[in-house]
Amino acid sequence: MLIDRVTSKTVKPNEVTSIQSGRYALIDQKSKESFEQSLILEPVIPQNLEIMLHNEVAFAQPSEELFTHDDIIKSEQQLRVIYDAIHQINDKFDDIDLEKFSHFLPPEISKNITPNELDKGIEEAFNNGVLFQINSSPRMSMRYDTELLPTSRVKRYANNYQAHLVAHSECWQQRTIVGIVPKKLMAKVSEDEVAIYENIVYARLIDNLFNYLTMYQLRLEEIVTFIDQFGTLDSSNKDHRYITQLTQDWGRAYKGNDETMEQLQGQTESALESVKSSIRKLSQLRSDKLYQSIPRVAKVPMELKQTNILVHDKNYRRVAQLWRVWLKNSNIDKLTPQQVLEQKQYNFIQYQSYVGQTLNQVFVNLGWSLTKTAKGHKLRHDNTFGLTLEHSKKGEWRLVRKGNLIARIVVLSEPLVEDIAENELSSEEFLICPENNTLSENGSIIVISPINLHGKEILAGKLQQQIFKVIIREYLTDFKVKLPTAIETLYHGKCDYRLSDEELGTAKKHANKELFGAIVTKSNISKYLKQCPVCSHQAHESCIKQTSRDYFAASCRNKACKATWSLDVKKSQFNLNNGGSSNGRFAFSINLEYA
């Protein structure tokens, strides 16, 4: 049996028609195995599962109608940037570093941009003109072919020219008493042979460097694109509080670091320009006669032979040296399917940790304090009431209040390539992934990665709305029993359920334990609803307009915030900062009819 991690339902293998990598896990995993080892990750389908699947079942791939081969290559390089950054972030921050933690691209990514031995070797080869010198004056060998030519054009006879002439009378000019006057003869024709071993090495080196630099360019462009997106935030019509939050999030990554964002941008753009320049030069060499003269099918082993030309010719010797540097610095060893699987299992661990830290920081931003427990975290909000964040260590978190589910969050450590139907995720369920390579507009799918600008705030907005839905529903629910007169009197003239400490003391004298608990909860919820949803400042009485328990409007006196929010039960609406859907936790509307 399988567990569908998206829906949390069990699935029979014969019910699976396509496998989204990372979506399914084996239920009957061995107890000694960790959870990531039970995941069905591309490219390996366990043998015991494979025999139960339909023959045509395979791992889902990006749609060929939507994605070209180049798009897929770009996605692969983007994922490499993402996981390079995630590994650096996880190495940099501990679980308790929520005040310092930043989920955005870290300054340490510059280590991946600093020119390595191969980059320096490529630059040196172009500076010395080695490749262009070989291109203009390649070494060649002499090749002799036999060809039937007019006598006047023959410079060297073929070894068999006499035998051929005797056997072919059509090549005779005339026959005389003493012999034959030939009209045509078999001759040796010499021709320069370009496709020698050393030139094949040259051509394949150009291919290898071109592929290496093309992949490097794609990774650099991902970083540049992210930096450019960040730079255009001010003109994006986003809420100023939203922009401030993103700025603070990325700014923390550089706190205590000698490097700045501007330095990273300059370094990346400089490296990108250098790579593009090298690619242009390689493209020029690929279009010239020497490269075109080498058959595409002509290959050489990774380890070069020590030929006289490669050893003694200055230019070819440098080509051989650059080949060995490429061999040393490029990841040209193809991983076995098992090695790919192990790498993806490790990525799951890393992504789960990264999303976990990001999620915890979201709750801190929302004003909750976290206390670690054996099963996750206890959440408290200004000592009013609590929630529980359960983490199963299986890439899933459950936000719970009084046993009722507020939100369920599932992480998929692989790029999403298969559409998730709307009915597969309920309104309180969210799927987190590093890349979404579908055209699905399912609002429950959220991309969170170091190079995704908005993912964290989208998640924060979704969770904040889910919390408010549950809390408002609890606030509007009547007491289960008729209140004693002494307690009923406490609410006379009040527009909400908030009681002072003295009034709570009076209520405690006249209520049993269960009723008093409900009274305290409603008082705390009343207090919570009058706290700013953005900065958690308590609204001053002068900033609250309330006519009944079914309506209030409030504003924040914090000059850096100035948020406004309102609850209108008759209209079934809760609004923050005039609603909207593009500003995460800083502006939204909740339709209470569907809460």
JSON list of C-alpha atoms in Angstrom, two decimals, residues 73-228:
[
{"chain": "A", "resi": 73, "resn": "ILE", "atom": "CA", "xyz": [17.32, 22.15, -18.65]},
{"chain": "A", "resi": 74, "resn": "LYS", "atom": "CA", "xyz": [16.69, 25.60, -17.17]},
{"chain": "A", "resi": 75, "resn": "SER", "atom": "CA", "xyz": [14.45, 24.10, -14.49]},
{"chain": "A", "resi": 76, "resn": "GLU", "atom": "CA", "xyz": [17.16, 21.58, -13.57]},
{"chain": "A", "resi": 77, "resn": "GLN", "atom": "CA", "xyz": [19.75, 24.33, -13.17]},
{"chain": "A", "resi": 78, "resn": "GLN", "atom": "CA", "xyz": [17.30, 26.44, -11.15]},
{"chain": "A", "resi": 79, "resn": "LEU", "atom": "CA", "xyz": [16.78, 23.50, -8.80]},
{"chain": "A", "resi": 80, "resn": "ARG", "atom": "CA", "xyz": [20.55, 23.19, -8.43]},
{"chain": "A", "resi": 81, "resn": "VAL", "atom": "CA", "xyz": [20.78, 26.86, -7.39]},
{"chain": "A", "resi": 82, "resn": "ILE", "atom": "CA", "xyz": [17.90, 26.32, -4.94]},
{"chain": "A", "resi": 83, "resn": "TYR", "atom": "CA", "xyz": [19.46, 23.34, -3.20]},
{"chain": "A", "resi": 84, "resn": "ASP", "atom": "CA", "xyz": [22.95, 24.86, -3.15]},
{"chain": "A", "resi": 85, "resn": "ALA", "atom": "CA", "xyz": [21.42, 27.81, -1.30]},
{"chain": "A", "resi": 86, "resn": "ILE", "atom": "CA", "xyz": [19.28, 25.64, 1.01]},
{"chain": "A", "resi": 87, "resn": "HIS", "atom": "CA", "xyz": [22.30, 23.59, 2.08]},
{"chain": "A", "resi": 88, "resn": "GLN", "atom": "CA", "xyz": [24.18, 26.82, 2.86]},
{"chain": "A", "resi": 89, "resn": "ILE", "atom": "CA", "xyz": [21.22, 28.24, 4.80]},
{"chain": "A", "resi": 90, "resn": "ASN", "atom": "CA", "xyz": [20.77, 25.06, 6.86]},
{"chain": "A", "resi": 91, "resn": "ASP", "atom": "CA", "xyz": [24.50, 24.97, 7.64]},
{"chain": "A", "resi": 92, "resn": "LYS", "atom": "CA", "xyz": [24.39, 28.61, 8.71]},
{"chain": "A", "resi": 93, "resn": "PHE", "atom": "CA", "xyz": [21.39, 28.66, 11.05]},
{"chain": "A", "resi": 94, "resn": "ASP", "atom": "CA", "xyz": [20.39, 26.49, 14.00]},
{"chain": "A", "resi": 95, "resn": "ASP", "atom": "CA", "xyz": [16.78, 25.69, 14.88]},
{"chain": "A", "resi": 96, "resn": "ILE", "atom": "CA", "xyz": [16.79, 28.38, 17.56]},
{"chain": "A", "resi": 97, "resn": "ASP", "atom": "CA", "xyz": [18.07, 31.16, 15.28]},
{"chain": "A", "resi": 98, "resn": "LEU", "atom": "CA", "xyz": [14.63, 32.43, 14.25]},
{"chain": "A", "resi": 99, "resn": "GLU", "atom": "CA", "xyz": [15.58, 36.05, 14.91]},
{"chain": "A", "resi": 100, "resn": "LYS", "atom": "CA", "xyz": [18.58, 35.69, 12.59]},
{"chain": "A", "resi": 101, "resn": "PHE", "atom": "CA", "xyz": [17.16, 33.20, 10.09]},
{"chain": "A", "resi": 102, "resn": "SER", "atom": "CA", "xyz": [16.59, 34.27, 6.50]},
{"chain": "A", "resi": 103, "resn": "HIS", "atom": "CA", "xyz": [15.04, 31.97, 3.92]},
{"chain": "A", "resi": 104, "resn": "PHE", "atom": "CA", "xyz": [16.35, 34.08, 1.04]},
{"chain": "A", "resi": 105, "resn": "LEU", "atom": "CA", "xyz": [19.49, 33.62, -1.06]},
{"chain": "A", "resi": 106, "resn": "PRO", "atom": "CA", "xyz": [22.45, 33.80, 1.36]},
{"chain": "A", "resi": 107, "resn": "PRO", "atom": "CA", "xyz": [25.67, 35.78, 0.74]},
{"chain": "A", "resi": 108, "resn": "GLU", "atom": "CA", "xyz": [27.52, 32.44, 0.91]},
{"chain": "A", "resi": 109, "resn": "ILE", "atom": "CA", "xyz": [26.17, 31.71, -2.59]},
{"chain": "A", "resi": 110, "resn": "SER", "atom": "CA", "xyz": [29.02, 33.92, -3.82]},
{"chain": "A", "resi": 111, "resn": "LYS", "atom": "CA", "xyz": [31.32, 30.94, -3.25]},
{"chain": "A", "resi": 112, "resn": "ASN", "atom": "CA", "xyz": [29.53, 29.28, -6.17]},
{"chain": "A", "resi": 113, "resn": "ILE", "atom": "CA", "xyz": [30.21, 32.36, -8.31]},
{"chain": "A", "resi": 114, "resn": "THR", "atom": "CA", "xyz": [33.88, 32.88, -7.49]},
{"chain": "A", "resi": 115, "resn": "PRO", "atom": "CA", "xyz": [35.91, 31.66, -10.52]},
{"chain": "A", "resi": 116, "resn": "ASN", "atom": "CA", "xyz": [37.19, 28.13, -10.00]},
{"chain": "A", "resi": 117, "resn": "GLU", "atom": "CA", "xyz": [40.22, 26.49, -11.60]},
{"chain": "A", "resi": 118, "resn": "LEU", "atom": "CA", "xyz": [38.29, 25.70, -14.78]},
{"chain": "A", "resi": 119, "resn": "ASP", "atom": "CA", "xyz": [36.90, 29.23, -15.14]},
{"chain": "A", "resi": 120, "resn": "LYS", "atom": "CA", "xyz": [40.41, 30.62, -14.79]},
{"chain": "A", "resi": 121, "resn": "GLY", "atom": "CA", "xyz": [41.72, 28.06, -17.28]},
{"chain": "A", "resi": 122, "resn": "ILE", "atom": "CA", "xyz": [39.09, 29.06, -19.86]},
{"chain": "A", "resi": 123, "resn": "GLU", "atom": "CA", "xyz": [39.89, 32.75, -19.41]},
{"chain": "A", "resi": 124, "resn": "GLU", "atom": "CA", "xyz": [43.62, 32.07, -19.75]},
{"chain": "A", "resi": 125, "resn": "ALA", "atom": "CA", "xyz": [43.06, 30.01, -22.92]},
{"chain": "A", "resi": 126, "resn": "PHE", "atom": "CA", "xyz": [41.23, 32.91, -24.54]},
{"chain": "A", "resi": 127, "resn": "ASN", "atom": "CA", "xyz": [43.76, 35.46, -23.31]},
{"chain": "A", "resi": 128, "resn": "ASN", "atom": "CA", "xyz": [46.60, 33.39, -24.79]},
{"chain": "A", "resi": 129, "resn": "GLY", "atom": "CA", "xyz": [44.66, 32.76, -27.98]},
{"chain": "A", "resi": 130, "resn": "VAL", "atom": "CA", "xyz": [45.42, 29.04, -27.80]},
{"chain": "A", "resi": 131, "resn": "LEU", "atom": "CA", "xyz": [42.11, 27.85, -29.26]},
{"chain": "A", "resi": 132, "resn": "PHE", "atom": "CA", "xyz": [42.11, 30.45, -32.01]},
{"chain": "A", "resi": 133, "resn": "GLN", "atom": "CA", "xyz": [45.71, 29.62, -32.98]},
{"chain": "A", "resi": 134, "resn": "ILE", "atom": "CA", "xyz": [44.81, 25.96, -33.39]},
{"chain": "A", "resi": 135, "resn": "ASN", "atom": "CA", "xyz": [41.69, 26.99, -35.31]},
{"chain": "A", "resi": 136, "resn": "SER", "atom": "CA", "xyz": [43.74, 29.01, -37.81]},
{"chain": "A", "resi": 137, "resn": "SER", "atom": "CA", "xyz": [46.75, 26.65, -38.07]},
{"chain": "A", "resi": 138, "resn": "PRO", "atom": "CA", "xyz": [45.73, 23.13, -37.09]},
{"chain": "A", "resi": 139, "resn": "ARG", "atom": "CA", "xyz": [48.08, 20.18, -37.21]},
{"chain": "A", "resi": 140, "resn": "MET", "atom": "CA", "xyz": [47.22, 17.70, -39.94]},
{"chain": "A", "resi": 141, "resn": "SER", "atom": "CA", "xyz": [48.44, 14.40, -41.38]},
{"chain": "A", "resi": 142, "resn": "MET", "atom": "CA", "xyz": [48.85, 13.44, -45.05]},
{"chain": "A", "resi": 143, "resn": "ARG", "atom": "CA", "xyz": [46.34, 10.98, -46.43]},
{"chain": "A", "resi": 144, "resn": "TYR", "atom": "CA", "xyz": [46.85, 9.16, -49.75]},
{"chain": "A", "resi": 145, "resn": "ASP", "atom": "CA", "xyz": [43.94, 7.89, -51.81]},
{"chain": "A", "resi": 146, "resn": "THR", "atom": "CA", "xyz": [44.01, 6.16, -55.21]},
{"chain": "A", "resi": 147, "resn": "GLU", "atom": "CA", "xyz": [42.12, 7.76, -58.06]},
{"chain": "A", "resi": 148, "resn": "LEU", "atom": "CA", "xyz": [41.89, 7.25, -61.84]},
{"chain": "A", "resi": 149, "resn": "LEU", "atom": "CA", "xyz": [43.24, 10.43, -63.47]},
{"chain": "A", "resi": 150, "resn": "PRO", "atom": "CA", "xyz": [44.22, 11.67, -66.96]},
{"chain": "A", "resi": 151, "resn": "THR", "atom": "CA", "xyz": [47.90, 10.97, -67.58]},
{"chain": "A", "resi": 152, "resn": "SER", "atom": "CA", "xyz": [48.77, 14.67, -67.62]},
{"chain": "A", "resi": 153, "resn": "ARG", "atom": "CA", "xyz": [47.53, 15.09, -64.01]},
{"chain": "A", "resi": 154, "resn": "VAL", "atom": "CA", "xyz": [49.36, 12.13, -62.51]},
{"chain": "A", "resi": 155, "resn": "LYS", "atom": "CA", "xyz": [52.17, 13.11, -60.12]},
{"chain": "A", "resi": 156, "resn": "ARG", "atom": "CA", "xyz": [52.60, 9.83, -58.25]},
{"chain": "A", "resi": 157, "resn": "TYR", "atom": "CA", "xyz": [51.67, 6.37, -59.47]},
{"chain": "A", "resi": 158, "resn": "ALA", "atom": "CA", "xyz": [49.52, 4.03, -57.43]},
{"chain": "A", "resi": 159, "resn": "ASN", "atom": "CA", "xyz": [51.18, 0.76, -56.49]},
{"chain": "A", "resi": 160, "resn": "ASN", "atom": "CA", "xyz": [48.85, -1.20, -58.76]},
{"chain": "A", "resi": 161, "resn": "TYR", "atom": "CA", "xyz": [48.81, 1.20, -61.73]},
{"chain": "A", "resi": 162, "resn": "GLN", "atom": "CA", "xyz": [50.39, -1.28, -64.17]},
{"chain": "A", "resi": 163, "resn": "ALA", "atom": "CA", "xyz": [48.03, -4.14, -63.34]},
{"chain": "A", "resi": 164, "resn": "HIS", "atom": "CA", "xyz": [45.07, -1.79, -63.61]},
{"chain": "A", "resi": 165, "resn": "LEU", "atom": "CA", "xyz": [46.21, -0.46, -67.00]},
{"chain": "A", "resi": 166, "resn": "VAL", "atom": "CA", "xyz": [46.67, -3.97, -68.43]},
{"chain": "A", "resi": 167, "resn": "ALA", "atom": "CA", "xyz": [43.19, -4.99, -67.30]},
{"chain": "A", "resi": 168, "resn": "HIS", "atom": "CA", "xyz": [41.35, -1.86, -68.53]},
{"chain": "A", "resi": 169, "resn": "SER", "atom": "CA", "xyz": [41.71, -1.20, -72.26]},
{"chain": "A", "resi": 170, "resn": "GLU", "atom": "CA", "xyz": [39.33, 1.76, -71.99]},
{"chain": "A", "resi": 171, "resn": "CYS", "atom": "CA", "xyz": [42.21, 3.61, -70.30]},
{"chain": "A", "resi": 172, "resn": "TRP", "atom": "CA", "xyz": [44.49, 3.18, -73.36]},
{"chain": "A", "resi": 173, "resn": "GLN", "atom": "CA", "xyz": [45.27, 6.07, -75.66]},
{"chain": "A", "resi": 174, "resn": "GLN", "atom": "CA", "xyz": [46.76, 3.74, -78.27]},
{"chain": "A", "resi": 175, "resn": "ARG", "atom": "CA", "xyz": [48.64, 0.49, -78.60]},
{"chain": "A", "resi": 176, "resn": "THR", "atom": "CA", "xyz": [52.09, 0.49, -80.21]},
{"chain": "A", "resi": 177, "resn": "ILE", "atom": "CA", "xyz": [54.62, -2.17, -81.18]},
{"chain": "A", "resi": 178, "resn": "VAL", "atom": "CA", "xyz": [56.59, -1.62, -78.00]},
{"chain": "A", "resi": 179, "resn": "GLY", "atom": "CA", "xyz": [53.68, -1.17, -75.61]},
{"chain": "A", "resi": 180, "resn": "ILE", "atom": "CA", "xyz": [50.68, 0.94, -74.60]},
{"chain": "A", "resi": 181, "resn": "VAL", "atom": "CA", "xyz": [50.28, 4.71, -74.56]},
{"chain": "A", "resi": 182, "resn": "PRO", "atom": "CA", "xyz": [47.97, 5.33, -71.56]},
{"chain": "A", "resi": 183, "resn": "LYS", "atom": "CA", "xyz": [45.06, 7.78, -71.57]},
{"chain": "A", "resi": 184, "resn": "LYS", "atom": "CA", "xyz": [44.34, 7.36, -67.83]},
{"chain": "A", "resi": 185, "resn": "LEU", "atom": "CA", "xyz": [46.32, 5.92, -64.95]},
{"chain": "A", "resi": 186, "resn": "MET", "atom": "CA", "xyz": [45.66, 4.95, -61.32]},
{"chain": "A", "resi": 187, "resn": "ALA", "atom": "CA", "xyz": [47.41, 7.63, -59.30]},
{"chain": "A", "resi": 188, "resn": "LYS", "atom": "CA", "xyz": [48.13, 8.42, -55.66]},
{"chain": "A", "resi": 189, "resn": "VAL", "atom": "CA", "xyz": [46.33, 11.58, -54.58]},
{"chain": "A", "resi": 190, "resn": "SER", "atom": "CA", "xyz": [47.45, 13.26, -51.37]},
{"chain": "A", "resi": 191, "resn": "GLU", "atom": "CA", "xyz": [45.08, 15.16, -49.11]},
{"chain": "A", "resi": 192, "resn": "ASP", "atom": "CA", "xyz": [45.46, 16.86, -45.76]},
{"chain": "A", "resi": 193, "resn": "GLU", "atom": "CA", "xyz": [43.73, 14.86, -43.01]},
{"chain": "A", "resi": 194, "resn": "VAL", "atom": "CA", "xyz": [42.20, 17.23, -40.42]},
{"chain": "A", "resi": 195, "resn": "ALA", "atom": "CA", "xyz": [40.26, 14.74, -38.31]},
{"chain": "A", "resi": 196, "resn": "ILE", "atom": "CA", "xyz": [43.29, 13.50, -36.42]},
{"chain": "A", "resi": 197, "resn": "TYR", "atom": "CA", "xyz": [43.10, 12.47, -32.75]},
{"chain": "A", "resi": 198, "resn": "GLU", "atom": "CA", "xyz": [44.44, 15.80, -31.47]},
{"chain": "A", "resi": 199, "resn": "ASN", "atom": "CA", "xyz": [41.88, 17.83, -33.42]},
{"chain": "A", "resi": 200, "resn": "ILE", "atom": "CA", "xyz": [39.09, 15.57, -32.20]},
{"chain": "A", "resi": 201, "resn": "VAL", "atom": "CA", "xyz": [40.27, 16.40, -28.67]},
{"chain": "A", "resi": 202, "resn": "TYR", "atom": "CA", "xyz": [40.14, 20.10, -29.60]},
{"chain": "A", "resi": 203, "resn": "ALA", "atom": "CA", "xyz": [36.57, 19.83, -30.98]},
{"chain": "A", "resi": 204, "resn": "ARG", "atom": "CA", "xyz": [35.22, 17.81, -28.06]},
{"chain": "A", "resi": 205, "resn": "LEU", "atom": "CA", "xyz": [36.88, 20.19, -25.58]},
{"chain": "A", "resi": 206, "resn": "ILE", "atom": "CA", "xyz": [35.02, 23.07, -27.22]},
{"chain": "A", "resi": 207, "resn": "ASP", "atom": "CA", "xyz": [31.76, 21.10, -26.83]},
{"chain": "A", "resi": 208, "resn": "ASN", "atom": "CA", "xyz": [32.49, 20.31, -23.19]},
{"chain": "A", "resi": 209, "resn": "LEU", "atom": "CA", "xyz": [33.37, 23.91, -22.34]},
{"chain": "A", "resi": 210, "resn": "PHE", "atom": "CA", "xyz": [30.31, 25.18, -24.21]},
{"chain": "A", "resi": 211, "resn": "ASN", "atom": "CA", "xyz": [28.00, 22.85, -22.25]},
{"chain": "A", "resi": 212, "resn": "TYR", "atom": "CA", "xyz": [29.67, 23.72, -18.94]},
{"chain": "A", "resi": 213, "resn": "LEU", "atom": "CA", "xyz": [29.39, 27.47, -19.52]},
{"chain": "A", "resi": 214, "resn": "THR", "atom": "CA", "xyz": [25.81, 27.23, -20.79]},
{"chain": "A", "resi": 215, "resn": "MET", "atom": "CA", "xyz": [24.72, 25.50, -17.56]},
{"chain": "A", "resi": 216, "resn": "TYR", "atom": "CA", "xyz": [26.71, 28.02, -15.52]},
{"chain": "A", "resi": 217, "resn": "GLN", "atom": "CA", "xyz": [25.03, 30.87, -17.40]},
{"chain": "A", "resi": 218, "resn": "LEU", "atom": "CA", "xyz": [21.57, 29.50, -16.56]},
{"chain": "A", "resi": 219, "resn": "ARG", "atom": "CA", "xyz": [22.44, 29.35, -12.86]},
{"chain": "A", "resi": 220, "resn": "LEU", "atom": "CA", "xyz": [23.85, 32.88, -12.86]},
{"chain": "A", "resi": 221, "resn": "GLU", "atom": "CA", "xyz": [20.74, 34.16, -14.65]},
{"chain": "A", "resi": 222, "resn": "GLU", "atom": "CA", "xyz": [18.54, 32.67, -11.92]},
{"chain": "A", "resi": 223, "resn": "ILE", "atom": "CA", "xyz": [20.46, 34.65, -9.30]},
{"chain": "A", "resi": 224, "resn": "VAL", "atom": "CA", "xyz": [20.40, 37.84, -11.38]},
{"chain": "A", "resi": 225, "resn": "THR", "atom": "CA", "xyz": [16.66, 37.45, -12.01]},
{"chain": "A", "resi": 226, "resn": "PHE", "atom": "CA", "xyz": [15.98, 37.12, -8.27]},
{"chain": "A", "resi": 227, "resn": "ILE", "atom": "CA", "xyz": [18.08, 40.19, -7.46]},
{"chain": "A", "resi": 228, "resn": "ASP", "atom": "CA", "xyz": [16.34, 42.17, -10.22]}
]
